[in-house]
Coordinates of C-alpha atoms and ligand atoms in Angstrom, one line a residue:
M254 CA -23.0 13.4 8.5
S255 CA -20.3 11.9 10.7
T256 CA -16.8 12.8 10.1
N257 CA -15.9 9.3 9.3
A258 CA -18.7 9.0 6.8
V259 CA -16.5 7.7 4.0
E260 CA -15.0 5.2 6.3
N261 CA -18.5 4.0 7.2
A262 CA -19.8 4.2 3.7
A263 CA -19.6 0.4 3.2
P264 CA -22.0 -1.5 5.4
A265 CA -20.2 -4.0 7.5
A266 CA -21.4 -7.0 5.5
A267 CA -20.3 -5.4 2.2
A268 CA -17.0 -4.0 3.5
E269 CA -15.1 -7.2 2.5
D270 CA -13.2 -7.0 -0.8
A271 CA -15.2 -8.3 -3.7
T272 CA -13.4 -11.5 -4.4
P273 CA -15.2 -13.6 -6.9
S274 CA -14.8 -17.3 -6.7
G275 CA -12.4 -18.8 -9.2
T276 CA -9.9 -15.9 -8.9
P277 CA -6.9 -17.1 -10.9
S278 CA -3.4 -17.2 -9.3
R279 CA -2.2 -14.7 -12.0
T280 CA -4.6 -11.9 -12.9
G281 CA -4.9 -11.0 -16.5
L282 CA -4.5 -7.3 -15.8
L283 CA -3.2 -5.7 -12.6
I284 CA -4.4 -2.1 -12.2
I285 CA -2.4 -0.3 -9.6
G286 CA -4.4 2.7 -8.2
A287 CA -8.1 2.3 -7.5
S288 CA -9.4 5.7 -8.2
Q289 CA -10.9 7.7 -11.1
S290 CA -8.7 6.4 -13.9
G291 CA -8.3 2.9 -12.5
V292 CA -12.0 2.4 -12.0
Q293 CA -12.7 3.8 -15.5
L294 CA -10.2 1.5 -17.0
A295 CA -11.8 -1.6 -15.5
V296 CA -15.3 -0.4 -16.5
S297 CA -14.2 0.4 -20.1
L298 CA -12.4 -2.9 -20.5
R299 CA -15.5 -4.8 -19.5
A300 CA -17.6 -2.7 -21.8
L301 CA -15.2 -3.6 -24.7
G302 CA -15.5 -7.3 -23.9
F303 CA -12.1 -7.8 -22.3
D304 CA -12.7 -11.2 -20.7
E305 CA -9.5 -11.7 -18.7
H306 CA -9.6 -11.5 -14.9
I307 CA -8.8 -8.0 -13.6
T308 CA -7.4 -7.0 -10.2
L309 CA -8.0 -3.3 -9.2
L310 CA -5.7 -2.6 -6.4
G311 CA -5.2 0.5 -4.3
D312 CA -3.6 1.5 -1.1
E313 CA -6.5 3.3 0.4
D314 CA -8.8 1.5 2.8
H315 CA -11.9 2.9 1.2
R316 CA -13.9 1.6 -1.7
P317 CA -13.0 3.8 -4.8
Y318 CA -14.7 7.1 -4.5
Q319 CA -14.8 10.4 -6.3
R320 CA -12.3 13.0 -5.1
P321 CA -13.8 16.3 -6.3
A322 CA -16.4 16.4 -3.5
L323 CA -13.7 16.2 -0.8
S324 CA -13.1 19.9 -1.0
K325 CA -16.7 20.8 -1.7
E326 CA -19.9 18.9 -0.8
F327 CA -18.2 16.3 1.4
L328 CA -16.3 18.9 3.4
Q329 CA -19.5 20.9 3.8
G330 CA -21.5 17.8 4.7
T331 CA -24.1 18.2 2.0
V332 CA -23.6 14.8 0.3
E333 CA -24.0 11.3 1.5
S334 CA -20.6 9.6 1.4
E335 CA -22.2 6.6 -0.3
S336 CA -22.9 8.8 -3.3
L337 CA -19.2 9.3 -3.8
I338 CA -18.5 5.5 -4.2
F339 CA -18.0 4.7 -7.9
R340 CA -19.4 1.1 -8.1
S341 CA -20.9 -1.3 -5.6
N342 CA -19.1 -4.4 -4.5
E343 CA -21.7 -6.4 -6.4
Y344 CA -20.7 -4.7 -9.6
W345 CA -17.1 -5.7 -9.2
A346 CA -18.0 -9.3 -8.3
E347 CA -20.4 -9.5 -11.3
H348 CA -17.7 -8.2 -13.6
N349 CA -15.0 -10.5 -12.4
V350 CA -12.9 -7.8 -11.0
D351 CA -11.0 -8.3 -7.7
L352 CA -11.1 -5.1 -5.7
V353 CA -8.1 -5.0 -3.3
K354 CA -7.9 -2.2 -0.8
G355 CA -5.2 -1.2 1.6
E356 CA -2.2 -2.7 -0.3
Y357 CA 0.6 -0.3 -1.2
I358 CA 2.8 -1.7 -4.0
V359 CA 6.5 -1.1 -3.3
R360 CA 8.2 -3.2 -6.0
I361 CA 7.4 -4.9 -9.3
D362 CA 9.4 -7.8 -10.8
R363 CA 9.0 -8.1 -14.5
E364 CA 9.6 -10.8 -17.1
A365 CA 10.5 -10.0 -20.7
D366 CA 7.0 -10.7 -21.9
G367 CA 5.5 -7.9 -19.7
S368 CA 4.1 -10.2 -17.0
G369 CA 5.4 -10.1 -13.5
V370 CA 4.7 -9.9 -9.8
A371 CA 3.9 -6.8 -7.7
H372 CA 4.9 -6.8 -4.1
S373 CA 3.1 -4.9 -1.4
S374 CA 4.4 -3.3 1.7
S375 CA 2.5 -5.9 3.8
G376 CA 4.4 -8.7 2.0
K377 CA 1.6 -9.9 -0.3
Q378 CA 2.4 -10.8 -3.9
F379 CA 0.1 -10.0 -6.9
P380 CA 1.2 -11.9 -10.1
F381 CA -0.1 -10.4 -13.3
K382 CA 0.0 -10.9 -17.1
R383 CA -0.3 -7.3 -17.9
L384 CA 0.1 -4.0 -15.9
A385 CA -1.6 -0.7 -15.7
L386 CA -0.3 2.2 -13.6
T387 CA -3.1 4.5 -12.5
V388 CA -1.2 5.7 -9.4
G389 CA -2.2 9.4 -9.6
A390 CA -0.4 12.1 -7.7
R391 CA 0.4 13.0 -4.1
A392 CA 0.2 16.3 -2.4
R393 CA 3.4 18.4 -2.6
K394 CA 4.7 19.0 1.0
L395 CA 5.6 22.4 2.4
E396 CA 8.8 21.9 4.1
I397 CA 9.0 24.7 6.6
E398 CA 9.4 24.9 10.4
G399 CA 6.4 23.5 12.2
G400 CA 5.2 21.5 9.1
D401 CA 4.7 18.5 11.3
L402 CA 2.5 20.2 13.9
D403 CA -0.8 18.7 14.6
G404 CA -3.4 20.6 12.6
V405 CA -1.2 21.2 9.5
L406 CA -3.1 19.3 6.9
Y407 CA -3.3 18.5 3.2
L408 CA -6.3 17.5 1.0
R409 CA -5.7 14.7 -1.5
N410 CA -7.7 11.8 -0.3
A411 CA -10.6 10.7 1.9
D412 CA -8.4 10.2 5.0
D413 CA -7.2 13.8 4.5
A414 CA -10.8 15.0 4.2
L415 CA -11.9 13.1 7.3
A416 CA -8.9 14.5 9.3
L417 CA -9.9 18.0 8.2
K418 CA -13.6 17.5 9.0
A419 CA -12.7 16.1 12.4
R420 CA -11.0 19.5 13.3
V421 CA -13.3 21.9 11.7
G422 CA -15.8 22.0 14.5
D423 CA -13.3 23.3 17.1
A424 CA -11.6 25.7 14.7
H425 CA -12.3 29.4 14.4
D426 CA -9.3 30.5 12.2
V427 CA -8.1 28.6 9.2
V428 CA -5.1 29.5 7.0
V429 CA -5.1 28.0 3.5
I430 CA -1.7 28.0 1.9
G431 CA -2.0 28.0 -1.9
G432 CA -4.5 29.9 -4.1
G433 CA -5.0 27.1 -6.6
F434 CA -8.3 25.3 -7.3
I435 CA -8.2 23.0 -4.3
G436 CA -7.1 25.8 -1.9
L437 CA -9.8 28.1 -3.1
E438 CA -12.5 25.3 -3.1
A439 CA -11.7 24.3 0.4
A440 CA -11.4 27.9 1.5
S441 CA -14.8 28.7 0.1
S442 CA -16.3 25.6 1.8
L443 CA -14.7 26.4 5.2
Q444 CA -15.9 30.0 4.9
K445 CA -19.4 28.8 4.3
M446 CA -19.0 26.7 7.4
G447 CA -18.4 29.9 9.4
K448 CA -14.7 29.8 9.6
N449 CA -12.4 32.8 9.5
V450 CA -10.4 31.9 6.4
T451 CA -7.2 33.5 5.1
V452 CA -5.6 32.3 1.8
L453 CA -1.9 32.9 1.3
E454 CA -0.7 32.7 -2.3
F455 CA 3.0 32.8 -3.0
G456 CA 2.6 34.1 -6.5
P457 CA 1.3 37.4 -7.8
R458 CA -2.1 36.0 -8.8
L459 CA -4.5 33.2 -8.1
V460 CA -4.7 29.8 -9.8
G461 CA -1.2 30.0 -11.4
R462 CA -1.3 29.5 -15.1
A463 CA -4.3 27.3 -15.3
V464 CA -6.4 30.4 -16.3
G465 CA -5.6 33.7 -17.8
E466 CA -5.1 36.9 -16.0
E467 CA -8.6 38.2 -16.4
T468 CA -10.1 35.0 -14.8
A469 CA -7.5 35.1 -12.0
E470 CA -8.4 38.7 -11.3
Y471 CA -12.1 38.0 -11.4
F472 CA -11.8 35.2 -8.8
L473 CA -9.6 37.5 -6.6
Q474 CA -12.3 40.2 -6.6
A475 CA -15.2 37.8 -6.3
H476 CA -13.7 36.0 -3.3
R477 CA -12.6 39.1 -1.6
S478 CA -16.1 40.6 -2.0
R479 CA -17.5 37.4 -0.4
G480 CA -15.2 38.0 2.6
L481 CA -12.2 35.8 2.0
D482 CA -9.0 37.4 3.1
I483 CA -6.6 36.6 0.1
R484 CA -3.0 37.7 0.3
L485 CA -1.0 37.5 -2.9
S486 CA 2.8 37.4 -3.1
T487 CA 2.7 36.2 0.5
S488 CA 4.3 33.1 2.0
A489 CA 4.5 31.5 5.4
A490 CA 7.9 31.5 7.2
R491 CA 6.9 29.0 9.8
F492 CA 4.0 27.4 11.7
R493 CA 3.8 28.2 15.4
A494 CA 2.4 26.3 18.3
D495 CA 1.6 28.0 21.6
D496 CA 4.0 27.3 24.5
G497 CA 6.1 24.9 22.5
G498 CA 3.2 22.6 22.1
A499 CA 2.5 20.1 19.3
V500 CA -0.7 21.7 18.0
V501 CA -0.6 24.5 15.4
S502 CA -1.8 27.9 16.7
G503 CA -0.6 30.3 14.0
V504 CA 1.2 31.0 10.8
E505 CA 4.1 33.4 10.8
L506 CA 4.5 35.3 7.6
Q507 CA 7.9 36.3 6.1
D508 CA 7.3 39.9 7.4
G509 CA 6.8 38.6 11.0
T510 CA 3.0 39.0 11.1
V511 CA 1.4 36.1 12.9
L512 CA -2.1 34.9 11.7
P513 CA -4.0 32.8 14.2
A514 CA -4.8 29.4 12.9
Q515 CA -6.2 26.2 14.5
I516 CA -6.1 24.6 11.1
V517 CA -3.5 25.2 8.4
L518 CA -4.5 23.6 5.1
I519 CA -1.8 23.3 2.5
G520 CA -2.7 23.1 -1.2
I521 CA 0.4 23.8 -3.2
G522 CA 0.0 21.3 -6.0
V523 CA 0.8 17.7 -6.5
I524 CA 3.6 15.4 -7.5
P525 CA 2.9 12.5 -10.0
N526 CA 3.6 9.1 -8.5
T527 CA 6.3 7.8 -10.7
Q528 CA 8.2 5.6 -8.2
L529 CA 7.1 2.3 -9.6
A530 CA 7.6 3.4 -13.2
E531 CA 11.2 4.5 -12.3
Q532 CA 11.8 1.2 -10.6
L533 CA 10.6 -0.5 -13.8
G534 CA 13.0 1.6 -15.9
L535 CA 10.1 3.4 -17.8
T536 CA 10.7 6.9 -19.1
V537 CA 9.6 9.5 -16.6
D538 CA 9.5 13.2 -17.1
N539 CA 6.9 15.1 -15.0
G540 CA 4.9 11.9 -15.0
I541 CA 5.1 8.6 -16.7
V542 CA 5.8 9.3 -20.4
V543 CA 3.2 7.6 -22.6
D544 CA 2.3 7.7 -26.3
R545 CA -1.0 8.6 -27.8
F546 CA -2.3 5.1 -27.0
A547 CA -1.5 5.4 -23.3
L548 CA 1.4 3.0 -23.6
A549 CA 4.6 3.7 -21.6
S550 CA 8.1 3.4 -23.0
D551 CA 8.2 -0.3 -22.7
G552 CA 5.3 -0.5 -25.2
T553 CA 3.2 -2.8 -23.0
T554 CA 2.4 -1.0 -19.6
V555 CA -0.4 1.5 -19.7
A556 CA -0.2 4.6 -17.6
I557 CA -3.1 7.0 -17.4
G558 CA -4.6 9.9 -15.5
D559 CA -2.8 12.3 -13.1
C560 CA 0.4 10.2 -13.2
A561 CA 0.9 10.2 -17.0
N562 CA 2.7 12.7 -19.3
M563 CA 1.2 12.4 -22.7
P564 CA 1.1 14.0 -26.1
N565 CA -1.1 17.0 -26.0
P566 CA -4.5 15.5 -27.0
V567 CA -5.9 18.8 -28.5
P568 CA -6.3 18.3 -32.2
G569 CA -3.8 20.4 -34.2
S570 CA -1.5 21.0 -31.2
A571 CA 2.2 21.4 -31.9
P572 CA 4.0 18.1 -32.8
G573 CA 5.9 16.8 -29.8
E574 CA 4.0 19.0 -27.3
R575 CA 3.5 17.0 -24.1
I576 CA 1.2 17.6 -21.2
R577 CA 0.1 16.2 -17.8
L578 CA -3.4 16.9 -16.9
E579 CA -5.0 16.7 -13.5
S580 CA -8.8 16.4 -14.1
V581 CA -11.7 13.9 -14.0
N582 CA -12.4 14.4 -17.6
N583 CA -8.8 13.5 -18.6
A584 CA -8.7 10.4 -16.2
I585 CA -11.9 9.2 -17.9
E586 CA -10.9 9.8 -21.5
H587 CA -7.3 8.5 -21.0
A588 CA -8.7 5.4 -19.4
K589 CA -10.9 4.7 -22.5
V590 CA -7.9 5.0 -24.8
A591 CA -5.9 2.6 -22.6
A592 CA -8.8 0.2 -22.7
Y593 CA -8.7 0.1 -26.5
S594 CA -4.9 -0.5 -26.4
L595 CA -5.3 -3.4 -23.9
T596 CA -7.9 -5.0 -26.2
G597 CA -5.6 -4.7 -29.2
R598 CA -7.3 -1.7 -30.8
R599 CA -5.5 1.5 -31.5
E600 CA -7.5 4.6 -30.7
E601 CA -5.5 7.8 -30.3
Y602 CA -6.1 10.1 -27.4
A603 CA -7.5 13.1 -29.1
G604 CA -10.0 15.4 -27.5
I605 CA -10.8 18.7 -25.8
P606 CA -9.8 18.7 -22.2
W607 CA -12.4 20.2 -19.8
F608 CA -12.5 20.9 -16.1
W609 CA -14.7 22.3 -13.4
S610 CA -14.2 24.0 -10.1
N611 CA -17.0 25.0 -7.8
Q612 CA -16.1 27.8 -5.3
A613 CA -18.9 29.1 -3.2
D614 CA -21.5 30.3 -5.8
L615 CA -18.8 30.6 -8.5
K616 CA -19.1 27.7 -10.9
L617 CA -16.1 27.7 -13.1
Q618 CA -16.0 25.5 -16.2
I619 CA -13.0 25.4 -18.5
A620 CA -13.0 24.1 -22.1
G621 CA -9.7 23.6 -23.9
L622 CA -6.2 24.7 -22.9
C623 CA -5.4 28.4 -23.0
N624 CA -1.6 27.9 -23.5
G625 CA -0.1 30.2 -26.1
Y626 CA -3.1 32.5 -26.6
D627 CA -2.6 35.9 -28.2
Q628 CA -6.1 37.5 -27.7
T629 CA -8.9 37.3 -25.2
V630 CA -12.6 38.3 -25.4
L631 CA -14.4 39.1 -22.2
R632 CA -18.1 38.4 -21.9
R633 CA -19.5 39.8 -18.6
D634 CA -23.1 40.0 -17.4
E635 CA -22.9 41.6 -14.0
E636 CA -26.6 41.4 -13.5
R637 CA -26.8 37.6 -13.9
G638 CA -23.3 37.0 -12.3
K639 CA -22.0 35.5 -15.5
F640 CA -18.4 35.9 -16.7
S641 CA -16.5 34.2 -19.6
V642 CA -13.2 34.7 -21.2
L643 CA -12.6 33.2 -24.6
Y644 CA -9.0 32.6 -25.6
Y645 CA -7.8 33.0 -29.2
R646 CA -4.6 32.0 -31.1
Q647 CA -4.4 33.7 -34.5
G648 CA -8.1 34.3 -34.6
Q649 CA -9.1 30.8 -33.7
V650 CA -10.8 30.1 -30.4
I651 CA -8.7 27.7 -28.3
A652 CA -10.3 27.7 -24.9
A653 CA -12.7 29.4 -22.5
D654 CA -13.1 30.0 -18.8
C655 CA -16.8 30.3 -17.9
V656 CA -18.1 31.3 -14.5
N657 CA -21.8 30.6 -14.0
A658 CA -22.1 30.6 -17.8
P659 CA -22.7 27.0 -18.8
L660 CA -24.1 27.9 -22.3
D661 CA -20.9 29.7 -23.1
F662 CA -18.9 26.6 -21.9
M663 CA -21.0 24.2 -24.0
A664 CA -20.8 26.4 -27.1
V665 CA -16.9 26.6 -26.9
K666 CA -16.5 23.0 -26.0
N667 CA -18.7 21.9 -28.9
A668 CA -17.0 24.3 -31.3
L669 CA -13.5 23.0 -30.3
A670 CA -14.6 19.4 -30.6
K671 CA -16.0 20.1 -34.2
G672 CA -13.0 22.2 -35.3
Q673 CA -15.2 25.3 -35.6
N674 CA -14.5 28.9 -34.6
I675 CA -16.4 31.6 -32.7
P676 CA -15.2 34.9 -34.3
A677 CA -13.8 37.2 -31.6
E678 CA -15.6 40.3 -32.7
A679 CA -19.1 38.8 -32.6
A680 CA -18.3 37.0 -29.3
A681 CA -17.6 40.2 -27.5
D682 CA -21.4 41.0 -27.1
P683 CA -22.4 39.0 -24.0
A684 CA -26.1 39.1 -25.1
T685 CA -25.3 37.1 -28.2
P686 CA -25.5 33.3 -27.6
L687 CA -22.2 31.9 -28.7
K688 CA -23.8 28.9 -30.4
T689 CA -25.5 31.2 -32.9
I690 CA -22.2 32.7 -34.1
T691 CA -20.2 29.5 -34.3
T692 CA -18.7 29.1 -37.8
D693 CA -16.9 26.4 -39.7
S694 CA -13.3 27.6 -39.4
Ligands
FAD834 C1 -9.9 17.6 -3.3 C2 -9.9 17.5 -4.8 C3 -10.8 18.1 -5.5 C4 -10.8 17.9 -6.9 N1 -11.7 18.6 -7.7 C5 -11.8 18.4 -9.0 C6 -12.8 19.0 -9.8 O1 -13.6 19.8 -9.3 N2 -12.8 18.8 -11.1 C7 -11.9 17.9 -11.8 O2 -11.9 17.7 -13.0 N3 -10.9 17.3 -11.0 C8 -10.8 17.5 -9.7 N4 -9.9 16.9 -8.9 C9 -8.8 16.1 -9.6 C10 -9.3 14.7 -9.9 O3 -9.9 14.1 -8.7 C11 -8.1 13.9 -10.3 O4 -7.6 14.4 -11.5 C12 -8.4 12.4 -10.4 O5 -8.7 11.8 -9.2 C13 -7.2 11.6 -11.0 O6 -7.5 10.3 -11.0 P1 -6.3 9.2 -11.0 O7 -7.0 7.9 -10.9 O8 -5.5 9.5 -12.2 O9 -5.4 9.5 -9.7 P2 -5.8 9.5 -8.2 O10 -7.2 10.0 -8.0 O11 -4.7 10.3 -7.6 O12 -5.7 8.0 -7.7 C14 -4.5 7.3 -7.7 C15 -4.7 6.2 -6.6 O13 -3.6 5.3 -6.6 C16 -3.2 5.0 -5.3 N5 -1.8 4.6 -5.3 C17 -0.7 5.4 -5.6 N6 0.5 4.7 -5.6 C18 0.1 3.4 -5.2 C19 0.8 2.2 -5.0 N7 2.2 2.2 -5.1 N8 0.2 1.1 -4.6 C20 -1.2 1.1 -4.4 N9 -2.0 2.3 -4.7 C21 -1.3 3.4 -5.0 C22 -3.4 6.4 -4.6 O14 -3.5 6.3 -3.2 C23 -4.8 6.7 -5.2 O15 -5.8 6.1 -4.5 C24 -9.8 17.1 -7.5 C25 -8.9 16.4 -6.7 C26 -8.9 16.6 -5.4 C27 -7.9 15.9 -4.5

């Protein structure tokens, strides 16, 4: 696959924005951010019979695509870029949705009734009756010496992935900074592509607090046994270039060690895009603060997906507990709730978050949120390469991390969704299928 495969994904004739005839001067709904949550919102609205004109606008030059493959199959070149595209131009045209690419909204003027005009950096104006912010998050920058050298890269969008792919061929050594999901996925992909990969993690364990200690330790050992050089509690002091050049050649650690690197890939988390919400005077606190119906503090703007901070959707969670999730599942479910709100129905966001991360042959699936657990049960089947950790709070299962164990994942996800339990004692036997011991709580 060519390195600019996403760029080329749309055939020339179809590369124009889908602009149905009869586009009104003021769109019924302006969705800013044309990615997972924005696309799902438009699709769900049409499924619910929302008949106003929709404008789905994003700053990227590509047709909306699925991000997860960027660190996995797309990087490795094992998927056709066309398969990452959510919907065809024909779909948008048929559903009376204007898809606008390559326009970055810098300012929004609002009227008291919630309508307004969005202004893009290119000087265009997009009048709207109602507004949805699906602006996601951006990569957190590592501000150290040499951070602007050629070859110091991030991985948030298709252009980032294309830039990385363009360099991979010539690179022998890659240093990945950040042992979170995206860093580990990319590191595994790059290792599979024959690169000598070192992962630097600032903290004492992998994947921060997204998983418990047992899972973090399992991934550490599994990756090391597959040849990844992972260094915990280690940070970069500066990036170096040979002979004062502009291209990165190495990473200098705090202790003075220099690791050769023709590519440095930084994956140290993301920052929610709240600039427009702040400009609109909406409440912002680690994301755009929304209620259970995906409505922001003005009561009319919807904000969903990675950019939104919402009440914890897990049934029975502590009153007032808020959360910002970064996952495909959340973007989809949150968008459905927003679609109900925009069509005048009130459907609370209540559900069990789930997530996946594929790293080499390690297929992690997470059901629920493990915050506040007081007990874990480990299920390990070395022979079949399966590993699961179930998390409990006061005897009730609340989450599970499952590696190459899809049946465990499904059993816990289903139990959580139905408010059931999987008693810890019985779960400890890895030979026992969890669905056979699920009980009504
Ligand atoms: C490499 C990678 C791998 C991932 N792997 C997984 C995985 O395995 N499993 C999983 O569950 N999740 C994964 N995720 C996370 C998942 O992709 C995100 O949670 C999801 O994309 C969030 O969707 P979103 O629409 O809320 O935000 P985003 O996808 O961030 O989209 C927001 C869009 O809005 C645009 N935008 C922002 N501001 C403006 C503006 N002012 N004007 C116009 N446009 C604007 C942005 O450029 C972007 O296109 C991965 C993410 C990445 C980057």
